[in-house]
Amino acid sequence: MNKKGGDVTADIVSRTRRVARSTAFLQSSEQLLISLQINIRNSRLDTFAHGEREHSRKERTAGSLN
């Protein structure tokens, strides 16, 4: 194989590895975000937010009845 062909092949292999690393990084980031969402839902942090959402929903419902 000539030098140019070798360079093209090396570039393709390099890009393929970068894409694989990027894909793996995105997948692990997605798993981390899902895990954090589950933990927040199951923690006390979400208790306050849930109370606020309920209060807000009740206000909207009361407003629509008027």
Coordinates of N, CA, C and O in Angstrom, one line a residue:
M1 N 0.9 -1.2 0.0 CA 0.0 0.0 0.0 C 0.9 1.2 0.0 O 1.9 1.3 0.7
N2 N 0.5 2.2 -0.8 CA 1.3 3.4 -0.8 C 1.1 4.3 0.4 O 0.2 4.1 1.2
K3 N 1.9 5.3 0.6 CA 1.8 6.2 1.8 C 0.4 6.8 1.9 O -0.2 6.9 2.9
K4 N -0.1 7.3 0.7 CA -1.4 8.0 0.8 C -2.5 7.1 1.2 O -3.3 7.4 2.0
G5 N -2.5 5.8 0.7 CA -3.4 4.8 1.1 C -3.4 4.5 2.5 O -4.4 4.4 3.2
G6 N -2.1 4.4 3.0 CA -1.9 4.2 4.5 C -2.5 5.3 5.3 O -3.1 5.1 6.4
D7 N -2.2 6.6 4.9 CA -2.7 7.7 5.6 C -4.3 7.7 5.6 O -4.9 8.0 6.7
V8 N -4.9 7.4 4.5 CA -6.3 7.4 4.4 C -6.9 6.3 5.4 O -7.8 6.5 6.1
T9 N -6.3 5.1 5.4 CA -6.7 4.0 6.2 C -6.5 4.4 7.7 O -7.4 4.2 8.5
A10 N -5.4 5.0 8.1 CA -5.1 5.4 9.4 C -6.2 6.5 9.9 O -6.7 6.5 11.0
D11 N -6.5 7.4 9.0 CA -7.5 8.4 9.3 C -8.9 7.8 9.5 O -9.6 8.1 10.5
I12 N -9.3 6.8 8.7 CA -10.6 6.1 8.9 C -10.6 5.3 10.2 O -11.6 5.4 11.0
V13 N -9.5 4.6 10.5 CA -9.4 3.9 11.8 C -9.5 4.9 13.0 O -10.2 4.7 14.0
S14 N -8.8 6.0 12.9 CA -8.8 7.0 13.9 C -10.2 7.6 14.1 O -10.7 7.7 15.3
R15 N -10.9 7.9 13.1 CA -12.2 8.4 13.2 C -13.2 7.4 13.8 O -14.0 7.7 14.6
T16 N -13.0 6.1 13.3 CA -13.9 5.0 13.9 C -13.7 4.9 15.4 O -14.7 4.8 16.1
R17 N -12.5 5.0 15.8 CA -12.2 4.9 17.3 C -12.8 6.1 18.0 O -13.4 5.9 19.1
R18 N -12.7 7.3 17.4 CA -13.3 8.5 18.1 C -14.8 8.3 18.2 O -15.4 8.7 19.2
V19 N -15.4 7.9 17.1 CA -16.9 7.7 17.1 C -17.2 6.7 18.2 O -18.2 6.9 18.9
A20 N -16.5 5.6 18.3 CA -16.8 4.6 19.3 C -16.6 5.1 20.7 O -17.5 4.9 21.5
R21 N -15.6 5.9 20.9 CA -15.4 6.5 22.2 C -16.5 7.5 22.5 O -17.0 7.6 23.6
S22 N -16.9 8.3 21.5 CA -18.0 9.3 21.7 C -19.3 8.6 22.0 O -20.0 9.0 22.9
T23 N -19.6 7.5 21.3 CA -20.8 6.8 21.5 C -20.8 6.2 22.9 O -21.8 6.3 23.6
A24 N -19.7 5.6 23.3 CA -19.6 5.0 24.7 C -19.8 6.1 25.7 O -20.5 5.9 26.7
F25 N -19.2 7.3 25.5 CA -19.3 8.4 26.4 C -20.8 8.8 26.5 O -21.3 9.0 27.6
L26 N -21.4 9.0 25.4 CA -22.8 9.4 25.4 C -23.7 8.3 26.1 O -24.6 8.7 26.8
Q27 N -23.5 7.1 25.8 CA -24.3 6.0 26.5 C -24.1 6.0 28.0 O -25.0 5.9 28.8
S28 N -22.8 6.2 28.4 CA -22.6 6.2 29.9 C -23.1 7.5 30.5 O -23.7 7.4 31.6
S29 N -23.1 8.6 29.8 CA -23.7 9.8 30.3 C -25.2 9.7 30.4 O -25.8 10.1 31.4
E30 N -25.8 9.0 29.4 CA -27.3 8.8 29.5 C -27.6 7.9 30.7 O -28.6 8.2 31.4
Q31 N -26.9 6.9 30.9 CA -27.1 6.0 32.0 C -27.0 6.8 33.4 O -27.8 6.6 34.3
L32 N -26.0 7.6 33.4 CA -25.8 8.5 34.6 C -27.0 9.4 34.9 O -27.5 9.5 36.0
L33 N -27.5 10.0 33.8 CA -28.6 10.9 34.0 C -29.9 10.1 34.4 O -30.6 10.6 35.2
I34 N -30.1 9.0 33.8 CA -31.2 8.2 34.2 C -31.1 7.8 35.7 O -32.1 7.9 36.4
S35 N -29.9 7.4 36.1 CA -29.7 7.0 37.5 C -30.0 8.2 38.4 O -30.6 8.0 39.5
L36 N -29.5 9.4 38.0 CA -29.7 10.6 38.8 C -31.2 10.9 38.9 O -31.7 11.2 40.0
Q37 N -31.9 10.8 37.8 CA -33.4 11.0 37.8 C -34.1 10.1 38.8 O -34.9 10.5 39.6
I38 N -33.7 8.8 38.7 CA -34.3 7.8 39.6 C -34.0 8.2 41.1 O -34.9 8.1 41.9
N39 N -32.8 8.5 41.3 CA -32.4 8.8 42.7 C -33.1 10.0 43.2 O -33.5 10.1 44.4
I40 N -33.2 11.1 42.4 CA -33.9 12.3 42.8 C -35.4 12.0 43.1 O -36.0 12.5 44.1
R41 N -36.0 11.2 42.2 CA -37.4 10.9 42.4 C -37.6 10.1 43.7 O -38.7 10.3 44.4
N42 N -36.7 9.3 44.1 CA -36.8 8.5 45.3 C -36.2 9.2 46.5 O -36.3 8.6 47.6
S43 N -35.7 10.3 46.4 CA -35.1 11.0 47.5 C -36.0 12.1 48.1 O -37.1 12.3 47.6
R44 N -35.6 12.7 49.2 CA -36.3 13.7 49.8 C -36.3 15.0 49.0 O -37.1 15.9 49.1
L45 N -35.3 15.1 48.1 CA -35.2 16.3 47.3 C -36.5 16.5 46.4 O -36.9 17.7 46.2
D46 N -37.1 15.5 46.0 CA -38.3 15.6 45.2 C -39.5 15.8 46.0 O -40.5 16.2 45.4
T47 N -39.5 15.6 47.3 CA -40.7 15.8 48.1 C -41.2 17.2 48.0 O -42.3 17.5 47.9
F48 N -40.2 18.1 48.1 CA -40.6 19.6 48.1 C -41.1 19.9 46.7 O -42.2 20.5 46.6
A49 N -40.5 19.4 45.7 CA -40.9 19.7 44.3 C -42.3 19.1 44.1 O -43.2 19.7 43.4
H50 N -42.6 17.9 44.6 CA -43.9 17.3 44.4 C -44.9 18.1 45.1 O -46.0 18.4 44.5
G51 N -44.7 18.6 46.3 CA -45.6 19.5 47.0 C -45.9 20.8 46.2 O -47.0 21.2 46.1
E52 N -44.9 21.3 45.6 CA -45.0 22.5 44.8 C -45.9 22.3 43.6 O -46.7 23.1 43.2
R53 N -45.6 21.1 42.9 CA -46.4 20.8 41.8 C -47.9 20.6 42.1 O -48.8 21.0 41.4
E54 N -48.1 19.9 43.3 CA -49.5 19.7 43.7 C -50.2 21.1 44.0 O -51.3 21.3 43.6
H55 N -49.5 21.9 44.7 CA -50.0 23.3 45.0 C -50.4 24.0 43.7 O -51.4 24.6 43.6
S56 N -49.5 24.0 42.8 CA -49.6 24.7 41.5 C -50.8 24.1 40.7 O -51.6 24.8 40.2
R57 N -51.0 22.8 40.7 CA -52.1 22.1 40.1 C -53.4 22.5 40.7 O -54.4 22.8 40.0
K58 N -53.4 22.6 42.0 CA -54.7 23.0 42.7 C -55.0 24.4 42.4 O -56.2 24.7 42.2
E59 N -54.0 25.3 42.3 CA -54.3 26.7 41.9 C -54.9 26.8 40.5 O -55.8 27.5 40.3
R60 N -54.3 26.0 39.6 CA -54.8 26.0 38.2 C -56.2 25.5 38.1 O -57.1 26.0 37.4
T61 N -56.5 24.4 38.9 CA -57.8 23.8 38.9 C -58.8 24.8 39.5 O -59.9 25.0 38.9
A62 N -58.4 25.4 40.6 CA -59.3 26.4 41.2 C -59.6 27.5 40.3 O -60.7 28.0 40.2
G63 N -58.6 28.0 39.6 CA -58.8 29.1 38.7 C -59.7 28.8 37.5 O -60.4 29.6 37.0
S64 N -59.7 27.5 37.1 CA -60.5 27.1 35.9 C -62.0 27.0 36.3 O -62.9 27.0 35.5
L65 N -62.2 26.8 37.6 CA -63.6 26.7 38.1 C -64.3 28.0 38.2 O -65.5 28.1 38.2
N66 N -63.5 29.1 38.3 CA -64.1 30.4 38.5 C -64.7 31.0 37.2 O -64.3 30.8 36.1

